Amino acid sequence: MSFRLFAIGLTASFGLAWLSVVVVPFFKLRTPSPISFQEGFDEQEGIYHPKRAGRVANGAAVYAENGCYQCHTQVIRPTYAGMDLARPDVGGLSPAVNPDGIDSRRESNVFDYSGLDFAMIGTTRTGPDLMNLVPRLKARVRQQAKDDGEEISEGVVAGRVRDYLFQHLYNPRSFARLENWSSCPSMPFLFEEREIKGQPSDDALDVTVEAGHEVVPGDRAEALVSYLLSLEHDDPVPATMDYAPAAPADDSQG
Ligand code: HEC
């Protein structure tokens, strides 16, 4: 074999793989073309545009700098690659836990990461996947209220989820639900301990510190929680993008 043939062969085998696995997907996924809902297939019309609210960009930076992605993934795998969709509250909510009674579980798609510099798909699942953290926490709060025989509005549910997240970041080992066990690291440095001047703050955490002092979220904790509150990726996608549609109701029984 001549050196020239060897060099061409080497370039072709690595170059083609690089082109098809790195370059082409990079340009295709960077600017995905909009996808429309279709009449007859979807329950709504118009262009699919996922809504995201909150301090997504700088909250994601706090998430990245504290290594949350080392233990938490953000990707709902298709069924051929894992069992995410079979679980009641990971890929969305199953009808059993969803107050709307619908199945909102779906796979992740490229639009789920829009507006972010990096897709935090994560490296391992030491902790639970966070793609649908918010629906899951809301379902948990509603269940807890139901068990306690308490009637609460959706606004109260949202407020409790927010409080839970601050408390969890400050000390993940403060919940009876896990018998005060958790290997999620605490992030007290995102909070500020200060002297109470006048009225205690509404945002003060339920923790014991020196008398006359309170713990309140710092700016980075606010940004991180705002980002965590945007982790809700179970909105309906166009049928053309939904590779795991809910099974149609079985009408054959009449
Ligand atoms: C060493 C691995 C590890 C790291 C790093 C880590 N976590 Fe966790 N996390 C866990 C484990 C394990 C759990 C499950 C136990 C629990 O709920 O406390 C968890 C649970 C959570 C939950 C509750 C999820 C639920 O469904 O109830 C949230 C929210 C969370 N982590 C956020 C974070 C954030 C934000 C960061 C970065 C600041 C982070 N975690 C870093 C391991 C980790």
CSV table of C-alpha atoms and ligand atoms in Angstrom, one decimal:
chain,number,residue,atom,x,y,z
A,1,MET,CA,0.0,0.0,0.0
A,2,SER,CA,1.4,3.4,-1.0
A,3,PHE,CA,1.6,6.1,1.6
A,4,ARG,CA,-0.8,8.2,-0.4
A,5,LEU,CA,-3.4,5.5,-0.3
A,6,PHE,CA,-2.9,5.1,3.4
A,7,ALA,CA,-3.3,8.8,4.0
A,8,ILE,CA,-6.4,9.0,1.9
A,9,GLY,CA,-7.9,5.9,3.7
A,10,LEU,CA,-7.1,7.4,7.1
A,11,THR,CA,-8.6,10.8,6.3
A,12,ALA,CA,-11.7,9.1,4.8
A,13,SER,CA,-12.3,6.8,7.8
A,14,PHE,CA,-11.9,9.5,10.4
A,15,GLY,CA,-13.1,12.4,8.3
A,16,LEU,CA,-16.4,10.9,7.3
A,17,ALA,CA,-17.2,9.8,10.8
A,18,TRP,CA,-16.3,13.3,12.1
A,19,LEU,CA,-18.5,14.9,9.4
A,20,SER,CA,-21.5,12.8,10.0
A,21,VAL,CA,-21.3,12.5,13.8
A,22,VAL,CA,-20.1,15.9,14.7
A,23,VAL,CA,-20.3,18.6,11.9
A,24,VAL,CA,-23.7,17.7,10.3
A,25,PRO,CA,-25.6,17.2,13.6
A,26,PHE,CA,-24.0,20.4,15.0
A,27,PHE,CA,-25.4,22.6,12.2
A,28,LYS,CA,-28.7,20.7,12.0
A,29,LEU,CA,-29.4,20.8,15.8
A,30,ARG,CA,-28.2,24.3,16.3
A,31,THR,CA,-31.0,26.0,14.4
A,32,PRO,CA,-33.8,23.4,14.2
A,33,SER,CA,-36.5,24.5,11.8
A,34,PRO,CA,-39.9,25.2,13.4
A,35,ILE,CA,-42.4,22.3,13.4
A,36,SER,CA,-46.1,22.8,13.1
A,37,PHE,CA,-49.0,21.1,14.7
A,38,GLN,CA,-51.1,19.4,12.1
A,39,GLU,CA,-54.9,19.4,12.0
A,40,GLY,CA,-56.3,16.0,12.4
A,41,PHE,CA,-53.3,14.7,14.2
A,42,ASP,CA,-52.9,17.2,17.0
A,43,GLU,CA,-55.3,18.7,19.4
A,44,GLN,CA,-53.9,22.2,18.7
A,45,GLU,CA,-52.8,24.3,15.8
A,46,GLY,CA,-49.9,26.6,15.0
A,47,ILE,CA,-46.2,26.3,15.4
A,48,TYR,CA,-44.7,24.3,18.3
A,49,HIS,CA,-42.9,26.8,20.5
A,50,PRO,CA,-41.9,25.5,23.9
A,51,LYS,CA,-42.4,28.1,26.6
A,52,ARG,CA,-39.7,28.7,29.1
A,53,ALA,CA,-39.7,31.3,31.8
A,54,GLY,CA,-37.3,32.3,34.5
A,55,ARG,CA,-33.6,33.1,34.8
A,56,VAL,CA,-32.8,30.2,32.6
A,57,ALA,CA,-29.4,31.3,31.3
A,58,ASN,CA,-27.7,32.5,34.5
A,59,GLY,CA,-29.5,29.8,36.6
A,60,ALA,CA,-28.0,27.2,34.3
A,61,ALA,CA,-24.6,28.7,34.8
A,62,VAL,CA,-25.0,28.2,38.6
A,63,TYR,CA,-26.1,24.7,38.0
A,64,ALA,CA,-23.0,24.0,35.9
A,65,GLU,CA,-20.5,25.6,38.2
A,66,ASN,CA,-21.7,23.5,41.1
A,67,GLY,CA,-21.5,20.3,39.2
A,68,CYS,CA,-25.2,19.3,39.5
A,69,TYR,CA,-24.9,17.6,36.0
A,70,GLN,CA,-22.5,15.1,37.6
A,71,CYS,CA,-25.3,13.4,39.4
A,72,HIS,CA,-28.5,14.6,37.6
A,73,THR,CA,-29.4,14.0,34.0
A,74,GLN,CA,-31.7,16.1,31.9
A,75,VAL,CA,-32.9,13.8,29.2
A,76,ILE,CA,-35.9,11.5,28.9
A,77,ARG,CA,-34.7,8.6,26.8
A,78,PRO,CA,-36.7,7.0,24.1
A,79,THR,CA,-38.0,3.6,25.1
A,80,TYR,CA,-35.5,1.6,23.0
A,81,ALA,CA,-32.8,3.2,25.2
A,82,GLY,CA,-34.3,3.0,28.7
A,83,MET,CA,-37.4,2.8,30.8
A,84,ASP,CA,-37.9,6.5,31.5
A,85,LEU,CA,-41.4,6.6,30.0
A,86,ALA,CA,-42.6,3.6,32.0
A,87,ARG,CA,-42.1,5.5,35.2
A,88,PRO,CA,-45.1,7.6,36.6
A,89,ASP,CA,-43.3,10.9,37.2
A,90,VAL,CA,-40.1,11.1,35.2
A,91,GLY,CA,-40.9,11.8,31.6
A,92,GLY,CA,-44.0,13.8,32.7
A,93,LEU,CA,-47.0,12.6,34.7
A,94,SER,CA,-48.9,9.4,34.2
A,95,PRO,CA,-52.7,9.6,34.4
A,96,ALA,CA,-52.5,8.1,37.9
A,97,VAL,CA,-50.6,11.1,39.3
A,98,ASN,CA,-51.7,13.8,36.9
A,99,PRO,CA,-54.6,15.9,38.3
A,100,ASP,CA,-55.7,16.5,34.6
A,101,GLY,CA,-56.0,12.7,34.3
A,102,ILE,CA,-53.9,12.8,31.1
A,103,ASP,CA,-50.6,11.2,30.3
A,104,SER,CA,-48.1,14.0,29.8
A,105,ARG,CA,-45.1,11.7,29.5
A,106,ARG,CA,-42.9,12.2,26.4
A,107,GLU,CA,-39.3,11.9,25.2
A,108,SER,CA,-37.0,14.9,25.2
A,109,ASN,CA,-36.4,16.7,21.9
A,110,VAL,CA,-34.0,19.3,20.7
A,111,PHE,CA,-36.4,22.2,21.5
A,112,ASP,CA,-36.3,21.3,25.1
A,113,TYR,CA,-32.8,22.8,25.3
A,114,SER,CA,-33.5,26.0,23.3
A,115,GLY,CA,-32.1,29.2,24.9
A,116,LEU,CA,-29.3,27.4,26.7
A,117,ASP,CA,-25.6,27.6,25.9
A,118,PHE,CA,-25.2,24.0,26.9
A,119,ALA,CA,-27.6,21.1,27.0
A,120,MET,CA,-27.2,19.8,30.6
A,121,ILE,CA,-27.9,16.2,29.6
A,122,GLY,CA,-25.7,15.2,32.5
A,123,THR,CA,-23.2,12.3,33.0
A,124,THR,CA,-24.7,9.9,35.5
A,125,ARG,CA,-28.0,9.3,37.4
A,126,THR,CA,-26.8,9.2,40.9
A,127,GLY,CA,-29.8,11.4,41.7
A,128,PRO,CA,-33.1,11.5,39.8
A,129,ASP,CA,-33.5,13.0,36.3
A,130,LEU,CA,-34.6,16.7,36.5
A,131,MET,CA,-36.2,17.2,33.1
A,132,ASN,CA,-39.6,17.1,34.8
A,133,LEU,CA,-38.7,18.1,38.3
A,134,VAL,CA,-41.5,20.6,38.6
A,135,PRO,CA,-44.5,18.4,37.6
A,136,ARG,CA,-43.1,15.7,39.9
A,137,LEU,CA,-42.7,18.0,42.9
A,138,LYS,CA,-46.1,19.5,42.3
A,139,ALA,CA,-47.7,16.0,42.2
A,140,ARG,CA,-45.9,15.2,45.4
A,141,VAL,CA,-47.1,18.4,47.1
A,142,ARG,CA,-50.7,17.7,46.0
A,143,GLN,CA,-50.5,14.2,47.3
A,144,GLN,CA,-49.2,15.3,50.6
A,145,ALA,CA,-52.0,17.9,50.9
A,146,LYS,CA,-54.5,15.2,50.0
A,147,ASP,CA,-53.1,12.8,52.6
A,148,ASP,CA,-53.4,15.6,55.2
A,149,GLY,CA,-57.0,16.3,54.1
A,150,GLU,CA,-56.0,19.8,53.1
A,151,GLU,CA,-57.5,21.7,50.1
A,152,ILE,CA,-54.9,23.9,48.4
A,153,SER,CA,-54.9,26.1,45.4
A,154,GLU,CA,-52.4,25.8,42.5
A,155,GLY,CA,-50.7,29.0,43.7
A,156,VAL,CA,-50.0,27.4,47.1
A,157,VAL,CA,-48.7,24.3,45.3
A,158,ALA,CA,-46.3,26.4,43.3
A,159,GLY,CA,-45.2,28.3,46.5
A,160,ARG,CA,-44.5,25.1,48.4
A,161,VAL,CA,-42.4,23.7,45.5
A,162,ARG,CA,-40.3,26.9,45.5
A,163,ASP,CA,-39.8,26.7,49.3
A,164,TYR,CA,-38.9,23.0,49.0
A,165,LEU,CA,-36.2,23.8,46.4
A,166,PHE,CA,-34.6,26.4,48.6
A,167,GLN,CA,-34.7,24.1,51.6
A,168,HIS,CA,-33.3,21.3,49.6
A,169,LEU,CA,-30.4,23.3,48.3
A,170,TYR,CA,-29.6,24.6,51.8
A,171,ASN,CA,-29.8,21.1,53.3
A,172,PRO,CA,-31.1,18.1,51.4
A,173,ARG,CA,-31.1,16.1,54.6
A,174,SER,CA,-33.9,18.1,56.1
A,175,PHE,CA,-36.9,16.0,54.9
A,176,ALA,CA,-38.7,13.3,56.8
A,177,ARG,CA,-39.8,11.9,53.4
A,178,LEU,CA,-36.3,10.4,53.0
A,179,GLU,CA,-35.9,9.9,56.8
A,180,ASN,CA,-33.5,12.8,56.6
A,181,TRP,CA,-31.2,10.9,54.3
A,182,SER,CA,-29.9,12.2,51.0
A,183,SER,CA,-26.5,12.2,49.2
A,184,CYS,CA,-27.3,15.4,47.3
A,185,PRO,CA,-24.7,17.9,48.5
A,186,SER,CA,-25.8,20.9,50.5
A,187,MET,CA,-25.1,24.3,49.1
A,188,PRO,CA,-25.2,26.7,52.1
A,189,PHE,CA,-22.7,29.1,50.4
A,190,LEU,CA,-25.5,30.1,48.0
A,191,PHE,CA,-27.4,31.5,51.0
A,192,GLU,CA,-26.8,34.4,53.4
A,193,GLU,CA,-27.0,34.4,57.1
A,194,ARG,CA,-27.9,37.8,58.5
A,195,GLU,CA,-29.2,39.6,61.5
A,196,ILE,CA,-33.0,40.1,61.5
A,197,LYS,CA,-33.7,43.8,61.3
A,198,GLY,CA,-37.4,44.6,62.0
A,199,GLN,CA,-39.6,41.8,60.5
A,200,PRO,CA,-38.1,38.5,59.6
A,201,SER,CA,-37.9,38.1,55.8
A,202,ASP,CA,-40.7,36.1,54.0
A,203,ASP,CA,-38.0,34.2,52.2
A,204,ALA,CA,-36.3,33.1,55.4
A,205,LEU,CA,-35.6,29.4,55.5
A,206,ASP,CA,-37.0,27.1,58.2
A,207,VAL,CA,-33.6,26.4,59.9
A,208,THR,CA,-32.2,27.0,63.3
A,209,VAL,CA,-29.4,29.5,63.4
A,210,GLU,CA,-28.1,31.9,66.1
A,211,ALA,CA,-30.9,33.8,67.8
A,212,GLY,CA,-31.9,37.0,66.0
A,213,HIS,CA,-30.4,35.7,62.8
A,214,GLU,CA,-32.1,34.3,59.6
A,215,VAL,CA,-31.0,32.5,56.5
A,216,VAL,CA,-32.1,33.9,53.2
A,217,PRO,CA,-31.4,32.9,49.6
A,218,GLY,CA,-28.5,34.8,47.9
A,219,ASP,CA,-28.6,35.9,44.3
A,220,ARG,CA,-27.1,32.7,43.0
A,221,ALA,CA,-29.7,30.6,44.9
A,222,GLU,CA,-32.5,32.7,43.4
A,223,ALA,CA,-31.1,32.2,39.9
A,224,LEU,CA,-30.6,28.5,40.4
A,225,VAL,CA,-34.1,28.0,41.8
A,226,SER,CA,-35.6,30.1,39.0
A,227,TYR,CA,-33.8,27.7,36.5
A,228,LEU,CA,-34.9,24.6,38.4
A,229,LEU,CA,-38.5,25.9,38.3
A,230,SER,CA,-38.2,26.0,34.5
A,231,LEU,CA,-37.6,22.2,34.4
A,232,GLU,CA,-40.9,21.3,33.1
A,233,HIS,CA,-40.7,19.5,29.7
A,234,ASP,CA,-44.0,17.7,29.4
A,235,ASP,CA,-46.0,20.0,27.1
A,236,PRO,CA,-47.6,18.3,24.2
A,237,VAL,CA,-45.4,18.1,21.0
A,238,PRO,CA,-46.6,17.8,17.5
A,239,ALA,CA,-47.5,14.2,16.6
A,240,THR,CA,-44.7,14.2,14.0
A,241,MET,CA,-42.2,14.6,16.8
A,242,ASP,CA,-43.8,12.4,19.3
A,243,TYR,CA,-42.1,9.0,19.0
A,244,ALA,CA,-43.8,7.6,22.0
A,245,PRO,CA,-47.5,8.7,21.8
A,246,ALA,CA,-49.8,7.5,24.5
A,247,ALA,CA,-51.6,4.3,23.4
A,248,PRO,CA,-55.0,5.2,22.0
A,249,ALA,CA,-57.9,4.2,24.2
A,250,ASP,CA,-59.1,0.7,23.5
A,251,ASP,CA,-62.6,1.0,22.0
A,252,SER,CA,-62.8,-2.6,20.8
A,253,GLN,CA,-64.6,-3.7,24.0
A,254,GLY,CA,-67.6,-1.6,22.8
B,1,HEC,C1,-23.2,13.6,44.5
B,1,HEC,C2,-24.3,13.6,43.6
B,1,HEC,C3,-25.2,14.8,43.5
B,1,HEC,C4,-24.9,16.1,43.1
B,1,HEC,C5,-23.5,16.6,42.7
B,1,HEC,C6,-26.1,16.8,43.2
B,1,HEC,N1,-27.2,16.0,43.5
B,1,HEC,FE1,-29.1,16.5,43.7
B,1,HEC,N2,-29.6,14.6,44.3
B,1,HEC,C7,-28.7,13.6,44.4
B,1,HEC,C8,-29.4,12.4,45.0
B,1,HEC,C9,-28.8,11.1,45.3
B,1,HEC,C10,-30.8,12.8,45.1
B,1,HEC,C11,-32.0,12.0,45.7
B,1,HEC,C12,-32.2,12.2,47.1
B,1,HEC,C13,-33.0,13.4,47.4
B,1,HEC,O1,-34.1,13.6,46.9
B,1,HEC,O2,-32.5,14.2,48.3
B,1,HEC,C14,-30.9,14.2,44.7
B,1,HEC,C15,-32.0,15.0,44.7
B,1,HEC,C16,-32.1,16.2,44.2
B,1,HEC,C17,-33.4,17.0,44.0
B,1,HEC,C18,-34.7,16.5,44.4
B,1,HEC,C19,-35.3,15.7,43.2
B,1,HEC,C20,-36.6,15.1,43.5
B,1,HEC,O3,-37.2,14.6,42.6
B,1,HEC,O4,-37.1,15.2,44.6
B,1,HEC,C21,-33.1,18.2,43.5
B,1,HEC,C22,-34.0,19.3,43.2
B,1,HEC,C23,-31.6,18.2,43.3
B,1,HEC,N3,-31.1,17.0,43.7
B,1,HEC,C24,-30.9,19.3,42.8
B,1,HEC,C25,-29.6,19.4,42.7
B,1,HEC,C26,-28.8,20.6,42.3
B,1,HEC,C27,-29.5,21.9,41.9
B,1,HEC,C28,-27.5,20.3,42.4
B,1,HEC,C29,-26.3,21.2,42.1
B,1,HEC,C30,-26.3,22.4,43.0
B,1,HEC,C31,-27.4,18.9,42.8
B,1,HEC,N4,-28.7,18.4,43.0
B,1,HEC,C32,-26.2,18.2,42.9
B,1,HEC,C33,-27.4,13.6,44.1
B,1,HEC,C34,-26.7,14.7,43.8
